[in-house]
């Protein structure tokens, strides 16, 4: 309704004619997924030297390597984002990923970006980050996957002069 206003109690809505009480019943069916047979390639991305205003994009893939004939061997990828402590120059251009199912033999490509902004250090400086996520793999002792990100911030070391040539 065009004149509705939500209050602190999400089950009540004020309308022009008074209060409307809304009750929702939510049901869920938990599913235990079998261990996911997956690969992450590459497991580290080196952006090399990146100098503003340039950006550099690199990708990695997460693949469900279960045989195509396997039924029910779904890989559930969840909570993909930059890890804690990642340098601010790194980003996921498509944004963080809440969840995605990968069918057998399906791969997803994840784009990462290095985009230095602000003041550059006087000498080359290495910066690091990680892309972290979870995947349906209840194998005891197996750590959840991550992709390491590395880049070097450095002032430009090449100047072309004159910057125009007349032929």
JSON list of C-alpha atoms in Angstrom, two decimals:
[
{"chain": "A", "resi": 1, "resn": "UNK", "atom": "CA", "xyz": [0.00, 0.00, 0.00]},
{"chain": "A", "resi": 2, "resn": "UNK", "atom": "CA", "xyz": [1.22, 3.51, -0.79]},
{"chain": "A", "resi": 3, "resn": "UNK", "atom": "CA", "xyz": [0.60, 4.93, 2.68]},
{"chain": "A", "resi": 4, "resn": "UNK", "atom": "CA", "xyz": [2.04, 2.04, 4.71]},
{"chain": "A", "resi": 5, "resn": "UNK", "atom": "CA", "xyz": [4.83, 2.62, 7.21]},
{"chain": "A", "resi": 6, "resn": "UNK", "atom": "CA", "xyz": [6.81, -0.15, 8.88]},
{"chain": "A", "resi": 7, "resn": "UNK", "atom": "CA", "xyz": [7.48, 0.19, 12.59]},
{"chain": "A", "resi": 8, "resn": "UNK", "atom": "CA", "xyz": [10.11, -1.33, 14.85]},
{"chain": "A", "resi": 9, "resn": "UNK", "atom": "CA", "xyz": [7.93, -4.44, 15.11]},
{"chain": "A", "resi": 10, "resn": "UNK", "atom": "CA", "xyz": [8.22, -6.03, 11.64]},
{"chain": "A", "resi": 11, "resn": "UNK", "atom": "CA", "xyz": [4.89, -7.86, 12.13]},
{"chain": "A", "resi": 12, "resn": "UNK", "atom": "CA", "xyz": [2.86, -4.62, 12.28]},
{"chain": "A", "resi": 13, "resn": "UNK", "atom": "CA", "xyz": [2.32, -2.09, 9.51]},
{"chain": "A", "resi": 14, "resn": "UNK", "atom": "CA", "xyz": [0.59, 1.27, 9.91]},
{"chain": "A", "resi": 15, "resn": "UNK", "atom": "CA", "xyz": [-1.87, 2.08, 7.13]},
{"chain": "A", "resi": 16, "resn": "UNK", "atom": "CA", "xyz": [-4.04, 5.13, 6.58]},
{"chain": "A", "resi": 17, "resn": "UNK", "atom": "CA", "xyz": [-6.96, 3.15, 8.04]},
{"chain": "A", "resi": 18, "resn": "UNK", "atom": "CA", "xyz": [-5.18, 1.78, 11.14]},
{"chain": "A", "resi": 19, "resn": "UNK", "atom": "CA", "xyz": [-2.92, -1.17, 11.87]},
{"chain": "A", "resi": 20, "resn": "UNK", "atom": "CA", "xyz": [-2.45, -4.27, 9.83]},
{"chain": "A", "resi": 21, "resn": "UNK", "atom": "CA", "xyz": [-0.89, -7.29, 11.55]},
{"chain": "A", "resi": 22, "resn": "UNK", "atom": "CA", "xyz": [1.14, -9.59, 9.31]},
{"chain": "A", "resi": 23, "resn": "UNK", "atom": "CA", "xyz": [2.16, -13.09, 10.31]},
{"chain": "A", "resi": 24, "resn": "UNK", "atom": "CA", "xyz": [4.51, -15.18, 8.22]},
{"chain": "A", "resi": 25, "resn": "UNK", "atom": "CA", "xyz": [5.22, -18.86, 8.61]},
{"chain": "A", "resi": 26, "resn": "UNK", "atom": "CA", "xyz": [8.64, -19.87, 7.37]},
{"chain": "A", "resi": 27, "resn": "UNK", "atom": "CA", "xyz": [9.60, -23.49, 6.97]},
{"chain": "A", "resi": 28, "resn": "UNK", "atom": "CA", "xyz": [12.92, -24.94, 5.96]},
{"chain": "A", "resi": 29, "resn": "UNK", "atom": "CA", "xyz": [14.10, -28.38, 5.02]},
{"chain": "A", "resi": 30, "resn": "UNK", "atom": "CA", "xyz": [17.74, -28.92, 5.96]},
{"chain": "A", "resi": 31, "resn": "UNK", "atom": "CA", "xyz": [19.76, -30.86, 3.44]},
{"chain": "A", "resi": 32, "resn": "UNK", "atom": "CA", "xyz": [23.04, -32.60, 4.12]},
{"chain": "A", "resi": 33, "resn": "UNK", "atom": "CA", "xyz": [25.13, -32.36, 1.00]},
{"chain": "A", "resi": 34, "resn": "UNK", "atom": "CA", "xyz": [27.71, -35.02, 0.18]},
{"chain": "A", "resi": 35, "resn": "UNK", "atom": "CA", "xyz": [31.35, -33.95, 0.21]},
{"chain": "A", "resi": 36, "resn": "UNK", "atom": "CA", "xyz": [32.06, -31.75, -2.78]},
{"chain": "A", "resi": 37, "resn": "UNK", "atom": "CA", "xyz": [34.80, -32.82, -5.16]},
{"chain": "A", "resi": 38, "resn": "UNK", "atom": "CA", "xyz": [36.13, -29.44, -6.30]},
{"chain": "A", "resi": 39, "resn": "UNK", "atom": "CA", "xyz": [39.17, -27.56, -7.55]},
{"chain": "A", "resi": 40, "resn": "UNK", "atom": "CA", "xyz": [40.22, -23.92, -7.16]},
{"chain": "A", "resi": 41, "resn": "UNK", "atom": "CA", "xyz": [42.64, -22.68, -9.83]},
{"chain": "A", "resi": 42, "resn": "UNK", "atom": "CA", "xyz": [44.85, -20.84, -9.43]},
{"chain": "A", "resi": 43, "resn": "UNK", "atom": "CA", "xyz": [45.12, -20.63, -5.64]},
{"chain": "A", "resi": 44, "resn": "UNK", "atom": "CA", "xyz": [47.11, -17.39, -5.80]},
{"chain": "A", "resi": 45, "resn": "UNK", "atom": "CA", "xyz": [46.95, -14.33, -8.06]},
{"chain": "A", "resi": 46, "resn": "UNK", "atom": "CA", "xyz": [49.91, -12.01, -8.55]},
{"chain": "A", "resi": 47, "resn": "UNK", "atom": "CA", "xyz": [48.88, -8.69, -10.09]},
{"chain": "A", "resi": 48, "resn": "UNK", "atom": "CA", "xyz": [52.51, -7.53, -10.47]},
{"chain": "A", "resi": 49, "resn": "UNK", "atom": "CA", "xyz": [53.19, -3.79, -10.38]},
{"chain": "A", "resi": 50, "resn": "UNK", "atom": "CA", "xyz": [50.03, -1.67, -10.42]},
{"chain": "A", "resi": 51, "resn": "UNK", "atom": "CA", "xyz": [50.27, 2.11, -10.60]},
{"chain": "A", "resi": 52, "resn": "UNK", "atom": "CA", "xyz": [47.28, 4.48, -10.48]},
{"chain": "A", "resi": 53, "resn": "UNK", "atom": "CA", "xyz": [45.15, 5.28, -12.29]},
{"chain": "A", "resi": 54, "resn": "UNK", "atom": "CA", "xyz": [45.45, 1.80, -13.85]},
{"chain": "A", "resi": 55, "resn": "UNK", "atom": "CA", "xyz": [43.48, -1.19, -12.66]},
{"chain": "A", "resi": 56, "resn": "UNK", "atom": "CA", "xyz": [44.28, -4.82, -13.26]},
{"chain": "A", "resi": 57, "resn": "UNK", "atom": "CA", "xyz": [41.78, -7.68, -13.26]},
{"chain": "A", "resi": 58, "resn": "UNK", "atom": "CA", "xyz": [42.62, -11.35, -12.77]},
{"chain": "A", "resi": 59, "resn": "UNK", "atom": "CA", "xyz": [40.32, -14.35, -12.43]},
{"chain": "A", "resi": 60, "resn": "UNK", "atom": "CA", "xyz": [40.21, -17.71, -10.72]},
{"chain": "A", "resi": 61, "resn": "UNK", "atom": "CA", "xyz": [37.83, -20.65, -11.10]},
{"chain": "A", "resi": 62, "resn": "UNK", "atom": "CA", "xyz": [35.97, -22.88, -8.68]},
{"chain": "A", "resi": 63, "resn": "UNK", "atom": "CA", "xyz": [34.92, -26.13, -10.38]},
{"chain": "A", "resi": 64, "resn": "UNK", "atom": "CA", "xyz": [32.79, -29.08, -9.34]},
{"chain": "A", "resi": 65, "resn": "UNK", "atom": "CA", "xyz": [34.83, -31.96, -10.75]},
{"chain": "A", "resi": 66, "resn": "UNK", "atom": "CA", "xyz": [32.28, -34.68, -9.97]},
{"chain": "A", "resi": 67, "resn": "UNK", "atom": "CA", "xyz": [31.51, -36.82, -13.02]},
{"chain": "A", "resi": 68, "resn": "UNK", "atom": "CA", "xyz": [28.74, -35.43, -15.22]},
{"chain": "A", "resi": 69, "resn": "UNK", "atom": "CA", "xyz": [26.78, -38.64, -14.63]},
{"chain": "A", "resi": 70, "resn": "UNK", "atom": "CA", "xyz": [26.75, -38.07, -10.85]},
{"chain": "A", "resi": 71, "resn": "UNK", "atom": "CA", "xyz": [23.37, -37.05, -9.54]},
{"chain": "A", "resi": 72, "resn": "UNK", "atom": "CA", "xyz": [23.07, -35.02, -6.38]},
{"chain": "A", "resi": 73, "resn": "UNK", "atom": "CA", "xyz": [26.77, -34.13, -6.30]},
{"chain": "A", "resi": 74, "resn": "UNK", "atom": "CA", "xyz": [26.12, -30.41, -6.02]},
{"chain": "A", "resi": 75, "resn": "UNK", "atom": "CA", "xyz": [28.80, -28.09, -4.63]},
{"chain": "A", "resi": 76, "resn": "UNK", "atom": "CA", "xyz": [27.38, -25.23, -2.60]},
{"chain": "A", "resi": 77, "resn": "UNK", "atom": "CA", "xyz": [29.70, -22.20, -2.61]},
{"chain": "A", "resi": 78, "resn": "UNK", "atom": "CA", "xyz": [28.81, -19.63, 0.06]},
{"chain": "A", "resi": 79, "resn": "UNK", "atom": "CA", "xyz": [30.05, -16.41, 1.69]},
{"chain": "A", "resi": 80, "resn": "UNK", "atom": "CA", "xyz": [32.62, -15.44, -0.95]},
{"chain": "A", "resi": 81, "resn": "UNK", "atom": "CA", "xyz": [34.22, -12.11, -0.09]},
{"chain": "A", "resi": 82, "resn": "UNK", "atom": "CA", "xyz": [37.55, -10.46, 0.62]},
{"chain": "A", "resi": 83, "resn": "UNK", "atom": "CA", "xyz": [39.13, -11.87, 3.75]},
{"chain": "A", "resi": 84, "resn": "UNK", "atom": "CA", "xyz": [39.80, -9.87, 6.90]},
{"chain": "A", "resi": 85, "resn": "UNK", "atom": "CA", "xyz": [42.99, -7.84, 6.62]},
{"chain": "A", "resi": 86, "resn": "UNK", "atom": "CA", "xyz": [42.91, -7.64, 2.81]},
{"chain": "A", "resi": 87, "resn": "UNK", "atom": "CA", "xyz": [44.35, -4.41, 1.44]},
{"chain": "A", "resi": 88, "resn": "UNK", "atom": "CA", "xyz": [41.71, -1.90, 0.33]},
{"chain": "A", "resi": 89, "resn": "UNK", "atom": "CA", "xyz": [43.07, -1.85, -3.23]},
{"chain": "A", "resi": 90, "resn": "UNK", "atom": "CA", "xyz": [41.57, -5.32, -3.85]},
{"chain": "A", "resi": 91, "resn": "UNK", "atom": "CA", "xyz": [37.93, -5.84, -4.76]},
{"chain": "A", "resi": 92, "resn": "UNK", "atom": "CA", "xyz": [35.45, -8.26, -6.27]},
{"chain": "A", "resi": 93, "resn": "UNK", "atom": "CA", "xyz": [33.89, -6.18, -9.08]},
{"chain": "A", "resi": 94, "resn": "UNK", "atom": "CA", "xyz": [30.72, -8.31, -9.08]},
{"chain": "A", "resi": 95, "resn": "UNK", "atom": "CA", "xyz": [30.42, -7.92, -5.30]},
{"chain": "A", "resi": 96, "resn": "UNK", "atom": "CA", "xyz": [30.41, -10.57, -2.62]},
{"chain": "A", "resi": 97, "resn": "UNK", "atom": "CA", "xyz": [28.60, -13.84, -3.30]},
{"chain": "A", "resi": 98, "resn": "UNK", "atom": "CA", "xyz": [26.10, -15.19, -0.78]},
{"chain": "A", "resi": 99, "resn": "UNK", "atom": "CA", "xyz": [25.62, -18.59, -2.39]},
{"chain": "A", "resi": 100, "resn": "UNK", "atom": "CA", "xyz": [25.82, -20.48, -5.64]},
{"chain": "A", "resi": 101, "resn": "UNK", "atom": "CA", "xyz": [25.27, -24.11, -6.53]},
{"chain": "A", "resi": 102, "resn": "UNK", "atom": "CA", "xyz": [27.65, -25.81, -8.95]},
{"chain": "A", "resi": 103, "resn": "UNK", "atom": "CA", "xyz": [26.38, -28.87, -10.77]},
{"chain": "A", "resi": 104, "resn": "UNK", "atom": "CA", "xyz": [28.81, -31.68, -11.67]},
{"chain": "A", "resi": 105, "resn": "UNK", "atom": "CA", "xyz": [31.37, -30.45, -14.25]},
{"chain": "A", "resi": 106, "resn": "UNK", "atom": "CA", "xyz": [30.25, -26.81, -13.76]},
{"chain": "A", "resi": 107, "resn": "UNK", "atom": "CA", "xyz": [32.76, -24.04, -13.07]},
{"chain": "A", "resi": 108, "resn": "UNK", "atom": "CA", "xyz": [32.35, -20.48, -11.90]},
{"chain": "A", "resi": 109, "resn": "UNK", "atom": "CA", "xyz": [34.82, -17.76, -12.79]},
{"chain": "A", "resi": 110, "resn": "UNK", "atom": "CA", "xyz": [35.48, -15.10, -10.18]},
{"chain": "A", "resi": 111, "resn": "UNK", "atom": "CA", "xyz": [36.91, -11.74, -11.23]},
{"chain": "A", "resi": 112, "resn": "UNK", "atom": "CA", "xyz": [39.20, -9.90, -8.81]},
{"chain": "A", "resi": 113, "resn": "UNK", "atom": "CA", "xyz": [40.54, -6.38, -9.21]},
{"chain": "A", "resi": 114, "resn": "UNK", "atom": "CA", "xyz": [43.59, -4.46, -7.99]},
{"chain": "A", "resi": 115, "resn": "UNK", "atom": "CA", "xyz": [42.95, -0.72, -8.09]},
{"chain": "A", "resi": 116, "resn": "UNK", "atom": "CA", "xyz": [45.37, 1.45, -6.14]},
{"chain": "A", "resi": 117, "resn": "UNK", "atom": "CA", "xyz": [43.98, 4.80, -5.07]},
{"chain": "A", "resi": 118, "resn": "UNK", "atom": "CA", "xyz": [45.43, 7.61, -3.06]},
{"chain": "A", "resi": 119, "resn": "UNK", "atom": "CA", "xyz": [49.04, 8.36, -2.23]},
{"chain": "A", "resi": 120, "resn": "UNK", "atom": "CA", "xyz": [51.67, 5.97, -3.56]},
{"chain": "A", "resi": 121, "resn": "UNK", "atom": "CA", "xyz": [54.58, 4.90, -1.37]},
{"chain": "A", "resi": 122, "resn": "UNK", "atom": "CA", "xyz": [58.01, 6.33, -2.26]},
{"chain": "A", "resi": 123, "resn": "UNK", "atom": "CA", "xyz": [59.41, 2.86, -2.93]},
{"chain": "A", "resi": 124, "resn": "UNK", "atom": "CA", "xyz": [57.78, -0.36, -4.21]},
{"chain": "A", "resi": 125, "resn": "UNK", "atom": "CA", "xyz": [55.52, -1.92, -1.58]},
{"chain": "A", "resi": 126, "resn": "UNK", "atom": "CA", "xyz": [53.90, -5.35, -1.66]},
{"chain": "A", "resi": 127, "resn": "UNK", "atom": "CA", "xyz": [50.26, -5.55, -0.57]},
{"chain": "A", "resi": 128, "resn": "UNK", "atom": "CA", "xyz": [48.26, -8.69, 0.12]},
{"chain": "A", "resi": 129, "resn": "UNK", "atom": "CA", "xyz": [44.72, -9.91, 0.37]},
{"chain": "A", "resi": 130, "resn": "UNK", "atom": "CA", "xyz": [42.62, -13.05, 0.19]},
{"chain": "A", "resi": 131, "resn": "UNK", "atom": "CA", "xyz": [39.32, -14.12, -1.26]},
{"chain": "A", "resi": 132, "resn": "UNK", "atom": "CA", "xyz": [37.67, -16.46, 1.21]},
{"chain": "A", "resi": 133, "resn": "UNK", "atom": "CA", "xyz": [34.61, -18.66, 0.86]},
{"chain": "A", "resi": 134, "resn": "UNK", "atom": "CA", "xyz": [33.09, -21.86, 2.12]},
{"chain": "A", "resi": 135, "resn": "UNK", "atom": "CA", "xyz": [32.11, -24.87, 0.11]},
{"chain": "A", "resi": 136, "resn": "UNK", "atom": "CA", "xyz": [30.05, -27.94, 0.97]},
{"chain": "A", "resi": 137, "resn": "UNK", "atom": "CA", "xyz": [32.86, -30.17, 2.15]},
{"chain": "A", "resi": 138, "resn": "UNK", "atom": "CA", "xyz": [32.34, -31.80, 5.53]},
{"chain": "A", "resi": 139, "resn": "UNK", "atom": "CA", "xyz": [35.67, -33.64, 5.28]},
{"chain": "A", "resi": 140, "resn": "UNK", "atom": "CA", "xyz": [37.20, -33.41, 8.78]},
{"chain": "A", "resi": 141, "resn": "UNK", "atom": "CA", "xyz": [40.46, -31.47, 8.93]},
{"chain": "A", "resi": 142, "resn": "UNK", "atom": "CA", "xyz": [40.18, -30.01, 5.44]},
{"chain": "A", "resi": 143, "resn": "UNK", "atom": "CA", "xyz": [40.45, -26.24, 5.56]},
{"chain": "A", "resi": 144, "resn": "UNK", "atom": "CA", "xyz": [38.05, -24.06, 3.63]},
{"chain": "A", "resi": 145, "resn": "UNK", "atom": "CA", "xyz": [39.45, -22.70, 0.36]},
{"chain": "A", "resi": 146, "resn": "UNK", "atom": "CA", "xyz": [40.92, -19.26, -0.21]},
{"chain": "A", "resi": 147, "resn": "UNK", "atom": "CA", "xyz": [42.78, -17.49, -2.99]},
{"chain": "A", "resi": 148, "resn": "UNK", "atom": "CA", "xyz": [45.80, -15.35, -2.11]},
{"chain": "A", "resi": 149, "resn": "UNK", "atom": "CA", "xyz": [46.11, -11.91, -3.75]},
{"chain": "A", "resi": 150, "resn": "UNK", "atom": "CA", "xyz": [49.42, -10.05, -4.14]},
{"chain": "A", "resi": 151, "resn": "UNK", "atom": "CA", "xyz": [50.29, -6.78, -5.87]},
{"chain": "A", "resi": 152, "resn": "UNK", "atom": "CA", "xyz": [53.13, -4.29, -5.80]},
{"chain": "A", "resi": 153, "resn": "UNK", "atom": "CA", "xyz": [52.40, -0.59, -5.49]},
{"chain": "A", "resi": 154, "resn": "UNK", "atom": "CA", "xyz": [55.08, 1.51, -7.09]},
{"chain": "A", "resi": 155, "resn": "UNK", "atom": "CA", "xyz": [55.48, 4.91, -8.67]},
{"chain": "A", "resi": 156, "resn": "UNK", "atom": "CA", "xyz": [55.80, 4.89, -12.42]},
{"chain": "A", "resi": 157, "resn": "UNK", "atom": "CA", "xyz": [59.38, 4.29, -13.46]},
{"chain": "A", "resi": 158, "resn": "UNK", "atom": "CA", "xyz": [59.10, 5.10, -17.16]},
{"chain": "A", "resi": 159, "resn": "UNK", "atom": "CA", "xyz": [58.52, 8.53, -18.63]},
{"chain": "A", "resi": 160, "resn": "UNK", "atom": "CA", "xyz": [58.04, 9.02, -22.36]},
{"chain": "A", "resi": 161, "resn": "UNK", "atom": "CA", "xyz": [59.16, 12.40, -23.57]},
{"chain": "A", "resi": 162, "resn": "UNK", "atom": "CA", "xyz": [58.10, 14.15, -25.66]},
{"chain": "A", "resi": 163, "resn": "UNK", "atom": "CA", "xyz": [54.64, 12.69, -25.28]},
{"chain": "A", "resi": 164, "resn": "UNK", "atom": "CA", "xyz": [53.64, 13.68, -28.83]},
{"chain": "A", "resi": 165, "resn": "UNK", "atom": "CA", "xyz": [55.50, 12.98, -32.04]},
{"chain": "A", "resi": 166, "resn": "UNK", "atom": "CA", "xyz": [54.73, 14.52, -35.42]},
{"chain": "A", "resi": 167, "resn": "UNK", "atom": "CA", "xyz": [55.45, 12.27, -38.40]}
]
